[in-house]
mmCIF file with all atom_site columns, C-alpha atoms in Angstrom:
data_model
loop_
_atom_site.group_PDB
_atom_site.id
_atom_site.type_symbol
_atom_site.label_atom_id
_atom_site.label_alt_id
_atom_site.label_comp_id
_atom_site.label_asym_id
_atom_site.label_entity_id
_atom_site.label_seq_id
_atom_site.pdbx_PDB_ins_code
_atom_site.Cartn_x
_atom_site.Cartn_y
_atom_site.Cartn_z
_atom_site.occupancy
_atom_site.B_iso_or_equiv
_atom_site.pdbx_formal_charge
_atom_site.auth_seq_id
_atom_site.auth_comp_id
_atom_site.auth_asym_id
_atom_site.auth_atom_id
_atom_site.pdbx_PDB_model_num
ATOM 1   C CA . ASP A 1 1   ? 18.388  10.465  -2.673  1.00 62.00 ? 62  ASP A CA 1
ATOM 2   C CA . GLY A 1 2   ? 16.323  9.216   0.255   1.00 70.00 ? 63  GLY A CA 1
ATOM 3   C CA . GLY A 1 3   ? 14.180  6.199   -0.233  1.00 92.00 ? 64  GLY A CA 1
ATOM 4   C CA . ILE A 1 4   ? 13.447  2.553   0.411   1.00 94.00 ? 65  ILE A CA 1
ATOM 5   C CA . THR A 1 5   ? 15.310  -0.243  -1.275  1.00 95.00 ? 66  THR A CA 1
ATOM 6   C CA . GLN A 1 6   ? 14.218  -3.842  -1.490  1.00 95.00 ? 67  GLN A CA 1
ATOM 7   C CA . SER A 1 7   ? 16.372  -6.613  -2.764  1.00 90.00 ? 68  SER A CA 1
ATOM 8   C CA . PRO A 1 8   ? 16.322  -8.678  -4.766  1.00 90.00 ? 69  PRO A CA 1
ATOM 9   C CA . LYS A 1 9   ? 13.601  -7.642  -7.210  1.00 92.00 ? 70  LYS A CA 1
ATOM 10  C CA . TYR A 1 10  ? 12.928  -11.256 -8.167  1.00 94.00 ? 71  TYR A CA 1
ATOM 11  C CA . LEU A 1 11  ? 13.540  -14.260 -5.936  1.00 93.00 ? 72  LEU A CA 1
ATOM 12  C CA . PHE A 1 12  ? 13.056  -17.928 -6.601  1.00 93.00 ? 73  PHE A CA 1
ATOM 13  C CA . ARG A 1 13  ? 13.130  -20.606 -3.938  1.00 90.00 ? 74  ARG A CA 1
ATOM 14  C CA . LYS A 1 14  ? 12.323  -24.250 -3.640  1.00 90.00 ? 75  LYS A CA 1
ATOM 15  C CA . GLU A 1 15  ? 9.399   -25.312 -1.528  1.00 88.00 ? 76  GLU A CA 1
ATOM 16  C CA . GLY A 1 16  ? 10.384  -25.924 2.086   1.00 88.00 ? 77  GLY A CA 1
ATOM 17  C CA . GLN A 1 17  ? 13.222  -23.403 2.160   1.00 91.00 ? 78  GLN A CA 1
ATOM 18  C CA . ASN A 1 18  ? 13.235  -20.304 4.278   1.00 93.00 ? 79  ASN A CA 1
ATOM 19  C CA . VAL A 1 19  ? 14.013  -17.070 2.450   1.00 94.00 ? 80  VAL A CA 1
ATOM 20  C CA . THR A 1 20  ? 14.783  -13.570 3.714   1.00 95.00 ? 81  THR A CA 1
ATOM 21  C CA . LEU A 1 21  ? 13.699  -10.411 1.906   1.00 96.00 ? 82  LEU A CA 1
ATOM 22  C CA . SER A 1 22  ? 15.691  -7.269  2.487   1.00 97.00 ? 83  SER A CA 1
ATOM 23  C CA . CYS A 1 23  ? 14.269  -3.810  3.183   1.00 97.00 ? 84  CYS A CA 1
ATOM 24  C CA . GLU A 1 24  ? 16.453  -0.772  3.857   1.00 97.00 ? 85  GLU A CA 1
ATOM 25  C CA . GLN A 1 25  ? 15.435  2.856   4.235   1.00 97.00 ? 86  GLN A CA 1
ATOM 26  C CA . ASN A 1 26  ? 17.529  6.009   4.553   1.00 96.00 ? 87  ASN A CA 1
ATOM 27  C CA . LEU A 1 27  ? 14.605  8.317   5.348   1.00 94.00 ? 88  LEU A CA 1
ATOM 28  C CA . ASN A 1 28  ? 15.305  8.219   9.076   1.00 94.00 ? 89  ASN A CA 1
ATOM 29  C CA . HIS A 1 29  ? 11.805  6.844   9.590   1.00 93.00 ? 90  HIS A CA 1
ATOM 30  C CA . ASP A 1 30  ? 10.915  5.137   12.840  1.00 92.00 ? 91  ASP A CA 1
ATOM 31  C CA . ALA A 1 31  ? 8.061   2.961   11.574  1.00 91.00 ? 92  ALA A CA 1
ATOM 32  C CA . MET A 1 32  ? 8.378   0.215   8.983   1.00 94.00 ? 93  MET A CA 1
ATOM 33  C CA . TYR A 1 33  ? 5.882   -2.206  7.485   1.00 94.00 ? 94  TYR A CA 1
ATOM 34  C CA . TRP A 1 34  ? 5.665   -5.345  5.375   1.00 96.00 ? 95  TRP A CA 1
ATOM 35  C CA . TYR A 1 35  ? 2.740   -5.998  3.045   1.00 95.00 ? 96  TYR A CA 1
ATOM 36  C CA . ARG A 1 36  ? 1.862   -8.895  0.815   1.00 96.00 ? 97  ARG A CA 1
ATOM 37  C CA . GLN A 1 37  ? 0.137   -8.262  -2.501  1.00 93.00 ? 98  GLN A CA 1
ATOM 38  C CA . ASP A 1 38  ? -1.720  -10.926 -4.462  1.00 92.00 ? 99  ASP A CA 1
ATOM 39  C CA . PRO A 1 39  ? -3.541  -10.292 -7.749  1.00 85.00 ? 100 PRO A CA 1
ATOM 40  C CA . GLY A 1 40  ? -6.988  -8.846  -7.134  1.00 81.00 ? 101 GLY A CA 1
ATOM 41  C CA . GLN A 1 41  ? -6.452  -8.839  -3.374  1.00 83.00 ? 102 GLN A CA 1
ATOM 42  C CA . GLY A 1 42  ? -4.954  -5.467  -2.636  1.00 86.00 ? 103 GLY A CA 1
ATOM 43  C CA . LEU A 1 43  ? -2.314  -5.227  0.071   1.00 91.00 ? 104 LEU A CA 1
ATOM 44  C CA . ARG A 1 44  ? -2.412  -7.105  3.354   1.00 92.00 ? 105 ARG A CA 1
ATOM 45  C CA . LEU A 1 45  ? -0.281  -6.246  6.363   1.00 92.00 ? 106 LEU A CA 1
ATOM 46  C CA . ILE A 1 46  ? 2.167   -8.899  7.549   1.00 95.00 ? 107 ILE A CA 1
ATOM 47  C CA . TYR A 1 47  ? 4.188   -7.143  10.276  1.00 95.00 ? 108 TYR A CA 1
ATOM 48  C CA . TYR A 1 48  ? 4.964   -3.631  11.361  1.00 93.00 ? 109 TYR A CA 1
ATOM 49  C CA . SER A 1 49  ? 7.550   -2.053  13.621  1.00 93.00 ? 110 SER A CA 1
ATOM 50  C CA . GLN A 1 50  ? 7.261   1.192   15.517  1.00 89.00 ? 111 GLN A CA 1
ATOM 51  C CA . ILE A 1 51  ? 10.839  1.405   16.746  1.00 91.00 ? 112 ILE A CA 1
ATOM 52  C CA . VAL A 1 52  ? 14.032  -0.633  16.893  1.00 93.00 ? 113 VAL A CA 1
ATOM 53  C CA . ASN A 1 53  ? 13.675  -3.989  18.652  1.00 94.00 ? 114 ASN A CA 1
ATOM 54  C CA . ASP A 1 54  ? 9.904   -3.797  18.557  1.00 93.00 ? 115 ASP A CA 1
ATOM 55  C CA . PHE A 1 55  ? 7.465   -5.269  16.045  1.00 94.00 ? 116 PHE A CA 1
ATOM 56  C CA . GLN A 1 56  ? 3.842   -6.332  15.938  1.00 93.00 ? 117 GLN A CA 1
ATOM 57  C CA . LYS A 1 57  ? 1.904   -8.890  13.935  1.00 94.00 ? 118 LYS A CA 1
ATOM 58  C CA . GLY A 1 58  ? -0.392  -7.708  11.211  1.00 91.00 ? 119 GLY A CA 1
ATOM 59  C CA . ASP A 1 59  ? -3.346  -9.476  9.660   1.00 89.00 ? 120 ASP A CA 1
ATOM 60  C CA . ILE A 1 60  ? -1.449  -12.342 8.030   1.00 94.00 ? 121 ILE A CA 1
ATOM 61  C CA . ALA A 1 61  ? 1.685   -12.925 10.140  1.00 95.00 ? 122 ALA A CA 1
ATOM 62  C CA . GLU A 1 62  ? 1.526   -16.724 10.194  1.00 95.00 ? 123 GLU A CA 1
ATOM 63  C CA . GLY A 1 63  ? 4.503   -18.264 8.437   1.00 95.00 ? 124 GLY A CA 1
ATOM 64  C CA . TYR A 1 64  ? 6.527   -15.050 8.522   1.00 97.00 ? 125 TYR A CA 1
ATOM 65  C CA . SER A 1 65  ? 9.074   -13.562 10.898  1.00 97.00 ? 126 SER A CA 1
ATOM 66  C CA . VAL A 1 66  ? 10.847  -10.204 11.118  1.00 98.00 ? 127 VAL A CA 1
ATOM 67  C CA . SER A 1 67  ? 13.582  -8.457  13.039  1.00 97.00 ? 128 SER A CA 1
ATOM 68  C CA . ARG A 1 68  ? 14.365  -4.809  13.671  1.00 97.00 ? 129 ARG A CA 1
ATOM 69  C CA . GLU A 1 69  ? 17.897  -4.588  14.967  1.00 97.00 ? 130 GLU A CA 1
ATOM 70  C CA . LYS A 1 70  ? 18.647  -1.325  13.191  1.00 96.00 ? 131 LYS A CA 1
ATOM 71  C CA . LYS A 1 71  ? 16.429  1.643   12.470  1.00 96.00 ? 132 LYS A CA 1
ATOM 72  C CA . GLU A 1 72  ? 17.078  1.513   8.765   1.00 97.00 ? 133 GLU A CA 1
ATOM 73  C CA . SER A 1 73  ? 16.558  -2.222  8.256   1.00 97.00 ? 134 SER A CA 1
ATOM 74  C CA . PHE A 1 74  ? 13.489  -4.453  8.555   1.00 98.00 ? 135 PHE A CA 1
ATOM 75  C CA . PRO A 1 75  ? 14.103  -7.852  6.936   1.00 98.00 ? 136 PRO A CA 1
ATOM 76  C CA . LEU A 1 76  ? 11.271  -10.315 6.412   1.00 97.00 ? 137 LEU A CA 1
ATOM 77  C CA . THR A 1 77  ? 11.772  -14.081 6.526   1.00 97.00 ? 138 THR A CA 1
ATOM 78  C CA . VAL A 1 78  ? 9.291   -16.255 4.725   1.00 95.00 ? 139 VAL A CA 1
ATOM 79  C CA . THR A 1 79  ? 9.442   -19.591 6.474   1.00 93.00 ? 140 THR A CA 1
ATOM 80  C CA . SER A 1 80  ? 8.549   -23.037 5.238   1.00 88.00 ? 141 SER A CA 1
ATOM 81  C CA . ALA A 1 81  ? 5.415   -22.781 7.401   1.00 86.00 ? 142 ALA A CA 1
ATOM 82  C CA . GLN A 1 82  ? 3.912   -20.223 5.019   1.00 87.00 ? 143 GLN A CA 1
ATOM 83  C CA . LYS A 1 83  ? 1.594   -22.346 2.924   1.00 87.00 ? 144 LYS A CA 1
ATOM 84  C CA . ASN A 1 84  ? 1.358   -20.122 -0.134  1.00 90.00 ? 145 ASN A CA 1
ATOM 85  C CA . PRO A 1 85  ? 4.407   -17.850 -0.200  1.00 92.00 ? 146 PRO A CA 1
ATOM 86  C CA . THR A 1 86  ? 4.423   -16.922 -3.892  1.00 94.00 ? 147 THR A CA 1
ATOM 87  C CA . ALA A 1 87  ? 3.463   -13.236 -3.969  1.00 95.00 ? 148 ALA A CA 1
ATOM 88  C CA . PHE A 1 88  ? 4.687   -9.680  -4.392  1.00 94.00 ? 149 PHE A CA 1
ATOM 89  C CA . TYR A 1 89  ? 6.089   -8.281  -1.139  1.00 96.00 ? 150 TYR A CA 1
ATOM 90  C CA . LEU A 1 90  ? 6.175   -4.578  -0.393  1.00 95.00 ? 151 LEU A CA 1
ATOM 91  C CA . CYS A 1 91  ? 8.059   -2.811  2.358   1.00 96.00 ? 152 CYS A CA 1
ATOM 92  C CA . ALA A 1 92  ? 7.015   0.640   3.548   1.00 93.00 ? 153 ALA A CA 1
ATOM 93  C CA . SER A 1 93  ? 8.072   3.184   6.130   1.00 93.00 ? 154 SER A CA 1
ATOM 94  C CA . SER A 1 94  ? 6.688   6.281   7.811   1.00 90.00 ? 155 SER A CA 1
ATOM 95  C CA . ARG A 1 95  ? 8.175   8.940   10.067  1.00 86.00 ? 156 ARG A CA 1
ATOM 96  C CA . GLU A 1 96  ? 6.401   7.477   13.058  1.00 77.00 ? 157 GLU A CA 1
ATOM 97  C CA . LEU A 1 97  ? 3.552   5.096   13.657  1.00 69.00 ? 158 LEU A CA 1
ATOM 98  C CA . ALA A 1 98  ? 1.024   7.903   13.959  1.00 67.00 ? 159 ALA A CA 1
ATOM 99  C CA . ASP A 1 99  ? 2.151   9.426   10.690  1.00 68.00 ? 160 ASP A CA 1
ATOM 100 C CA . ASN A 1 100 ? -0.033  7.776   8.118   1.00 69.00 ? 161 ASN A CA 1
ATOM 101 C CA . GLU A 1 101 ? 1.939   8.786   5.063   1.00 81.00 ? 162 GLU A CA 1
ATOM 102 C CA . GLN A 1 102 ? 3.732   5.597   4.159   1.00 87.00 ? 163 GLN A CA 1
ATOM 103 C CA . PHE A 1 103 ? 6.481   5.465   1.567   1.00 90.00 ? 164 PHE A CA 1
ATOM 104 C CA . PHE A 1 104 ? 6.837   2.227   -0.365  1.00 92.00 ? 165 PHE A CA 1
ATOM 105 C CA . GLY A 1 105 ? 9.774   0.356   -1.768  1.00 94.00 ? 166 GLY A CA 1
ATOM 106 C CA . PRO A 1 106 ? 9.757   -1.146  -5.280  1.00 93.00 ? 167 PRO A CA 1
ATOM 107 C CA . GLY A 1 107 ? 8.832   -4.621  -4.044  1.00 94.00 ? 168 GLY A CA 1
ATOM 108 C CA . THR A 1 108 ? 10.210  -8.148  -4.292  1.00 95.00 ? 169 THR A CA 1
ATOM 109 C CA . ARG A 1 109 ? 8.453   -10.816 -6.294  1.00 94.00 ? 170 ARG A CA 1
ATOM 110 C CA . LEU A 1 110 ? 8.932   -14.180 -4.617  1.00 95.00 ? 171 LEU A CA 1
ATOM 111 C CA . THR A 1 111 ? 8.217   -17.348 -6.519  1.00 94.00 ? 172 THR A CA 1
ATOM 112 C CA . VAL A 1 112 ? 8.355   -20.679 -4.744  1.00 91.00 ? 173 VAL A CA 1
ATOM 113 C CA . LEU A 1 113 ? 8.865   -23.595 -7.076  1.00 87.00 ? 174 LEU A CA 1
ATOM 114 C CA . ALA B 2 1   ? -18.002 -5.734  8.605   1.00 62.00 ? 224 ALA B CA 1
ATOM 115 C CA . GLN B 2 2   ? -15.405 -3.004  8.264   1.00 72.00 ? 225 GLN B CA 1
ATOM 116 C CA . SER B 2 3   ? -14.140 -2.777  4.724   1.00 85.00 ? 226 SER B CA 1
ATOM 117 C CA . VAL B 2 4   ? -12.862 -0.681  1.874   1.00 92.00 ? 227 VAL B CA 1
ATOM 118 C CA . THR B 2 5   ? -14.569 -1.269  -1.449  1.00 95.00 ? 228 THR B CA 1
ATOM 119 C CA . GLN B 2 6   ? -13.439 -0.297  -4.900  1.00 96.00 ? 229 GLN B CA 1
ATOM 120 C CA . PRO B 2 7   ? -16.394 -1.421  -7.012  1.00 96.00 ? 230 PRO B CA 1
ATOM 121 C CA . ASP B 2 8   ? -14.615 -1.246  -10.374 1.00 95.00 ? 231 ASP B CA 1
ATOM 122 C CA . ILE B 2 9   ? -11.951 -3.856  -10.992 1.00 95.00 ? 232 ILE B CA 1
ATOM 123 C CA . HIS B 2 10  ? -10.990 -2.481  -14.400 1.00 96.00 ? 233 HIS B CA 1
ATOM 124 C CA . ILE B 2 11  ? -11.795 0.783   -16.154 1.00 97.00 ? 234 ILE B CA 1
ATOM 125 C CA . THR B 2 12  ? -10.852 1.915   -19.658 1.00 97.00 ? 235 THR B CA 1
ATOM 126 C CA . VAL B 2 13  ? -10.846 5.617   -20.461 1.00 97.00 ? 236 VAL B CA 1
ATOM 127 C CA . SER B 2 14  ? -9.953  7.434   -23.653 1.00 97.00 ? 237 SER B CA 1
ATOM 128 C CA . GLU B 2 15  ? -6.982  9.725   -23.485 1.00 97.00 ? 238 GLU B CA 1
ATOM 129 C CA . GLY B 2 16  ? -8.159  13.234  -22.716 1.00 97.00 ? 239 GLY B CA 1
ATOM 130 C CA . ALA B 2 17  ? -11.407 12.070  -21.153 1.00 97.00 ? 240 ALA B CA 1
ATOM 131 C CA . SER B 2 18  ? -12.295 12.575  -17.524 1.00 97.00 ? 241 SER B CA 1
ATOM 132 C CA . LEU B 2 19  ? -11.838 9.892   -14.902 1.00 97.00 ? 242 LEU B CA 1
ATOM 133 C CA . GLU B 2 20  ? -13.571 8.955   -11.685 1.00 98.00 ? 243 GLU B CA 1
ATOM 134 C CA . LEU B 2 21  ? -12.522 5.988   -9.572  1.00 98.00 ? 244 LEU B CA 1
ATOM 135 C CA . ARG B 2 22  ? -14.849 5.016   -6.775  1.00 98.00 ? 245 ARG B CA 1
ATOM 136 C CA . CYS B 2 23  ? -14.024 4.143   -3.191  1.00 97.00 ? 246 CYS B CA 1
ATOM 137 C CA . ASN B 2 24  ? -16.425 3.381   -0.365  1.00 96.00 ? 247 ASN B CA 1
ATOM 138 C CA . TYR B 2 25  ? -15.620 2.498   3.210   1.00 92.00 ? 248 TYR B CA 1
ATOM 139 C CA . SER B 2 26  ? -17.630 1.088   6.050   1.00 88.00 ? 249 SER B CA 1
ATOM 140 C CA . TYR B 2 27  ? -16.281 2.301   9.358   1.00 78.00 ? 250 TYR B CA 1
ATOM 141 C CA . GLY B 2 28  ? -18.111 3.932   12.210  1.00 70.00 ? 251 GLY B CA 1
ATOM 142 C CA . ALA B 2 29  ? -16.102 7.115   12.375  1.00 76.00 ? 252 ALA B CA 1
ATOM 143 C CA . THR B 2 30  ? -14.467 8.989   9.546   1.00 76.00 ? 253 THR B CA 1
ATOM 144 C CA . PRO B 2 31  ? -11.106 7.359   8.962   1.00 82.00 ? 254 PRO B CA 1
ATOM 145 C CA . TYR B 2 32  ? -8.067  8.889   7.398   1.00 88.00 ? 255 TYR B CA 1
ATOM 146 C CA . LEU B 2 33  ? -8.319  8.319   3.639   1.00 91.00 ? 256 LEU B CA 1
ATOM 147 C CA . PHE B 2 34  ? -5.682  7.817   0.959   1.00 93.00 ? 257 PHE B CA 1
ATOM 148 C CA . TRP B 2 35  ? -5.264  7.118   -2.718  1.00 96.00 ? 258 TRP B CA 1
ATOM 149 C CA . TYR B 2 36  ? -2.143  5.365   -4.003  1.00 96.00 ? 259 TYR B CA 1
ATOM 150 C CA . VAL B 2 37  ? -1.028  4.529   -7.531  1.00 96.00 ? 260 VAL B CA 1
ATOM 151 C CA . GLN B 2 38  ? 1.063   1.550   -8.592  1.00 94.00 ? 261 GLN B CA 1
ATOM 152 C CA . SER B 2 39  ? 2.736   1.068   -11.962 1.00 91.00 ? 262 SER B CA 1
ATOM 153 C CA . PRO B 2 40  ? 3.293   -2.543  -13.032 1.00 86.00 ? 263 PRO B CA 1
ATOM 154 C CA . GLY B 2 41  ? 5.931   -4.288  -10.937 1.00 83.00 ? 264 GLY B CA 1
ATOM 155 C CA . GLN B 2 42  ? 6.567   -1.191  -8.853  1.00 86.00 ? 265 GLN B CA 1
ATOM 156 C CA . GLY B 2 43  ? 5.873   0.061   -5.372  1.00 88.00 ? 266 GLY B CA 1
ATOM 157 C CA . LEU B 2 44  ? 3.034   2.384   -4.445  1.00 91.00 ? 267 LEU B CA 1
ATOM 158 C CA . GLN B 2 45  ? 3.092   6.161   -4.661  1.00 93.00 ? 268 GLN B CA 1
ATOM 159 C CA . LEU B 2 46  ? 0.825   8.371   -2.588  1.00 93.00 ? 269 LEU B CA 1
ATOM 160 C CA . LEU B 2 47  ? -1.451  10.542  -4.739  1.00 96.00 ? 270 LEU B CA 1
ATOM 161 C CA . LEU B 2 48  ? -3.342  12.351  -1.994  1.00 95.00 ? 271 LEU B CA 1
ATOM 162 C CA . LYS B 2 49  ? -4.753  12.025  1.499   1.00 92.00 ? 272 LYS B CA 1
ATOM 163 C CA . TYR B 2 50  ? -7.612  13.344  3.592   1.00 92.00 ? 273 TYR B CA 1
ATOM 164 C CA . PHE B 2 51  ? -7.484  13.778  7.322   1.00 87.00 ? 274 PHE B CA 1
ATOM 165 C CA . SER B 2 52  ? -9.972  16.582  7.985   1.00 86.00 ? 275 SER B CA 1
ATOM 166 C CA . GLY B 2 53  ? -11.071 19.985  6.749   1.00 88.00 ? 276 GLY B CA 1
ATOM 167 C CA . ASP B 2 54  ? -11.847 20.791  3.144   1.00 90.00 ? 277 ASP B CA 1
ATOM 168 C CA . THR B 2 55  ? -13.535 17.787  1.607   1.00 92.00 ? 278 THR B CA 1
ATOM 169 C CA . LEU B 2 56  ? -11.989 18.369  -1.818  1.00 96.00 ? 279 LEU B CA 1
ATOM 170 C CA . VAL B 2 57  ? -8.358  17.331  -1.727  1.00 96.00 ? 280 VAL B CA 1
ATOM 171 C CA . GLN B 2 58  ? -5.765  18.120  -4.377  1.00 97.00 ? 281 GLN B CA 1
ATOM 172 C CA . GLY B 2 59  ? -2.980  15.658  -5.068  1.00 96.00 ? 282 GLY B CA 1
ATOM 173 C CA . ILE B 2 60  ? -0.081  15.108  -7.383  1.00 95.00 ? 283 ILE B CA 1
ATOM 174 C CA . LYS B 2 61  ? -0.259  14.507  -11.128 1.00 94.00 ? 284 LYS B CA 1
ATOM 175 C CA . GLY B 2 62  ? -3.471  16.540  -11.460 1.00 96.00 ? 285 GLY B CA 1
ATOM 176 C CA . PHE B 2 63  ? -5.602  14.200  -9.335  1.00 97.00 ? 286 PHE B CA 1
ATOM 177 C CA . GLU B 2 64  ? -8.174  15.264  -6.806  1.00 98.00 ? 287 GLU B CA 1
ATOM 178 C CA . ALA B 2 65  ? -10.558 13.426  -4.500  1.00 98.00 ? 288 ALA B CA 1
ATOM 179 C CA . GLU B 2 66  ? -13.738 14.380  -2.739  1.00 96.00 ? 289 GLU B CA 1
ATOM 180 C CA . PHE B 2 67  ? -14.769 13.077  0.656   1.00 95.00 ? 290 PHE B CA 1
ATOM 181 C CA . LYS B 2 68  ? -18.511 12.659  1.091   1.00 94.00 ? 291 LYS B CA 1
ATOM 182 C CA . ARG B 2 69  ? -19.428 11.707  4.620   1.00 91.00 ? 292 ARG B CA 1
ATOM 183 C CA . SER B 2 70  ? -23.074 10.996  3.786   1.00 91.00 ? 293 SER B CA 1
ATOM 184 C CA . GLN B 2 71  ? -22.030 8.448   1.177   1.00 93.00 ? 294 GLN B CA 1
ATOM 185 C CA . SER B 2 72  ? -18.940 7.110   2.992   1.00 93.00 ? 295 SER B CA 1
ATOM 186 C CA . SER B 2 73  ? -17.065 7.716   -0.225  1.00 95.00 ? 296 SER B CA 1
ATOM 187 C CA . PHE B 2 74  ? -13.732 9.112   -1.299  1.00 96.00 ? 297 PHE B CA 1
ATOM 188 C CA . ASN B 2 75  ? -13.740 9.104   -5.096  1.00 98.00 ? 298 ASN B CA 1
ATOM 189 C CA . LEU B 2 76  ? -10.668 9.972   -7.124  1.00 98.00 ? 299 LEU B CA 1
ATOM 190 C CA . ARG B 2 77  ? -11.002 12.232  -10.158 1.00 98.00 ? 300 ARG B CA 1
ATOM 191 C CA . LYS B 2 78  ? -8.943  13.666  -12.959 1.00 98.00 ? 301 LYS B CA 1
ATOM 192 C CA . PRO B 2 79  ? -10.362 16.016  -15.587 1.00 97.00 ? 302 PRO B CA 1
ATOM 193 C CA . SER B 2 80  ? -8.181  14.840  -18.475 1.00 97.00 ? 303 SER B CA 1
ATOM 194 C CA . VAL B 2 81  ? -6.433  11.474  -18.486 1.00 97.00 ? 304 VAL B CA 1
ATOM 195 C CA . HIS B 2 82  ? -2.999  10.971  -20.028 1.00 96.00 ? 305 HIS B CA 1
ATOM 196 C CA . TRP B 2 83  ? -1.676  7.658   -21.347 1.00 95.00 ? 306 TRP B CA 1
ATOM 197 C CA . SER B 2 84  ? 0.894   7.669   -18.533 1.00 94.00 ? 307 SER B CA 1
ATOM 198 C CA . ASP B 2 85  ? -1.935  7.442   -15.986 1.00 96.00 ? 308 ASP B CA 1
ATOM 199 C CA . ALA B 2 86  ? -2.481  3.781   -16.895 1.00 96.00 ? 309 ALA B CA 1
ATOM 200 C CA . ALA B 2 87  ? -1.773  1.941   -13.647 1.00 96.00 ? 310 ALA B CA 1
ATOM 201 C CA . GLU B 2 88  ? -3.462  0.336   -10.693 1.00 95.00 ? 311 GLU B CA 1
ATOM 202 C CA . TYR B 2 89  ? -5.078  2.598   -8.134  1.00 97.00 ? 312 TYR B CA 1
ATOM 203 C CA . PHE B 2 90  ? -5.658  1.734   -4.510  1.00 96.00 ? 313 PHE B CA 1
ATOM 204 C CA . CYS B 2 91  ? -7.878  3.418   -2.001  1.00 95.00 ? 314 CYS B CA 1
ATOM 205 C CA . ALA B 2 92  ? -6.769  2.978   1.611   1.00 92.00 ? 315 ALA B CA 1
ATOM 206 C CA . VAL B 2 93  ? -8.070  3.939   5.014   1.00 89.00 ? 316 VAL B CA 1
ATOM 207 C CA . ASP B 2 94  ? -6.642  4.218   8.477   1.00 84.00 ? 317 ASP B CA 1
ATOM 208 C CA . PRO B 2 95  ? -9.767  3.418   10.487  1.00 75.00 ? 318 PRO B CA 1
ATOM 209 C CA . ASN B 2 96  ? -8.306  4.218   13.880  1.00 72.00 ? 319 ASN B CA 1
ATOM 210 C CA . GLN B 2 97  ? -6.355  7.299   12.829  1.00 67.00 ? 320 GLN B CA 1
ATOM 211 C CA . ALA B 2 98  ? -3.495  5.671   14.667  1.00 65.00 ? 321 ALA B CA 1
ATOM 212 C CA . GLY B 2 99  ? -1.144  4.790   11.858  1.00 60.00 ? 322 GLY B CA 1
ATOM 213 C CA . THR B 2 100 ? -0.893  1.173   12.927  1.00 63.00 ? 323 THR B CA 1
ATOM 214 C CA . ALA B 2 101 ? -2.047  -0.076  9.579   1.00 71.00 ? 324 ALA B CA 1
ATOM 215 C CA . LEU B 2 102 ? -3.624  0.973   6.371   1.00 84.00 ? 325 LEU B CA 1
ATOM 216 C CA . ILE B 2 103 ? -6.534  -1.071  5.073   1.00 87.00 ? 326 ILE B CA 1
ATOM 217 C CA . PHE B 2 104 ? -6.387  -1.263  1.296   1.00 91.00 ? 327 PHE B CA 1
ATOM 218 C CA . GLY B 2 105 ? -9.103  -1.790  -1.237  1.00 93.00 ? 328 GLY B CA 1
ATOM 219 C CA . LYS B 2 106 ? -8.515  -4.441  -3.882  1.00 94.00 ? 329 LYS B CA 1
ATOM 220 C CA . GLY B 2 107 ? -7.586  -1.888  -6.477  1.00 95.00 ? 330 GLY B CA 1
ATOM 221 C CA . THR B 2 108 ? -8.859  -0.578  -9.807  1.00 96.00 ? 331 THR B CA 1
ATOM 222 C CA . THR B 2 109 ? -6.812  -1.085  -12.955 1.00 96.00 ? 332 THR B CA 1
ATOM 223 C CA . LEU B 2 110 ? -6.964  1.867   -15.304 1.00 97.00 ? 333 LEU B CA 1
ATOM 224 C CA . SER B 2 111 ? -6.338  1.404   -19.007 1.00 97.00 ? 334 SER B CA 1
ATOM 225 C CA . VAL B 2 112 ? -6.060  4.412   -21.296 1.00 97.00 ? 335 VAL B CA 1
ATOM 226 C CA . SER B 2 113 ? -7.030  4.081   -24.955 1.00 95.00 ? 336 SER B CA 1
ATOM 227 C CA . SER B 2 114 ? -5.835  6.384   -27.695 1.00 89.00 ? 337 SER B CA 1
#
């Protein structure tokens, strides 16, 4: 079955450590996205990528970094510079940037202790 | 300021009753409009979308939404709610119709009582 996988589902890290969240899709989609979800805040865009080796900052990119070395993979690194990293992180993809129908992964809940 | 507003944070509906979830946007032109549903601890699933044309849009799971340009609204409706509809619902817009980003409302949590 085609879809988006995110791993792990739950992640715990100590304050000051960098952590990388995985996102893989087998939908052959060109565009991929990372969102952060906080209770009562909806979803906010962190980064998005239109094609391999290209990515753009979203609304809340500070303290995060991404890479897009392969079409199917778009990992997100939460760095120690992110002041409040505890949140639910959602990865999404779409056929192309102009195709607004985004498909979401199941999410990773990151807790920084 | 440009925004997407879901005025109701939490709604409780009896099983079998009708449902309407409100969504208002404030953008100059008509954006692309979406409704997503999220079960606890899960990702989001697209219920329906509006790009142009018929202002009444049918989606999955028996949901529909009506675009009203004069009210800048895109309210989600279901004639008869099932207990499995309990979830969080997000309205989203693509203000530039460019797919660069969706702007999400803060969500409405739906509880279903028996």
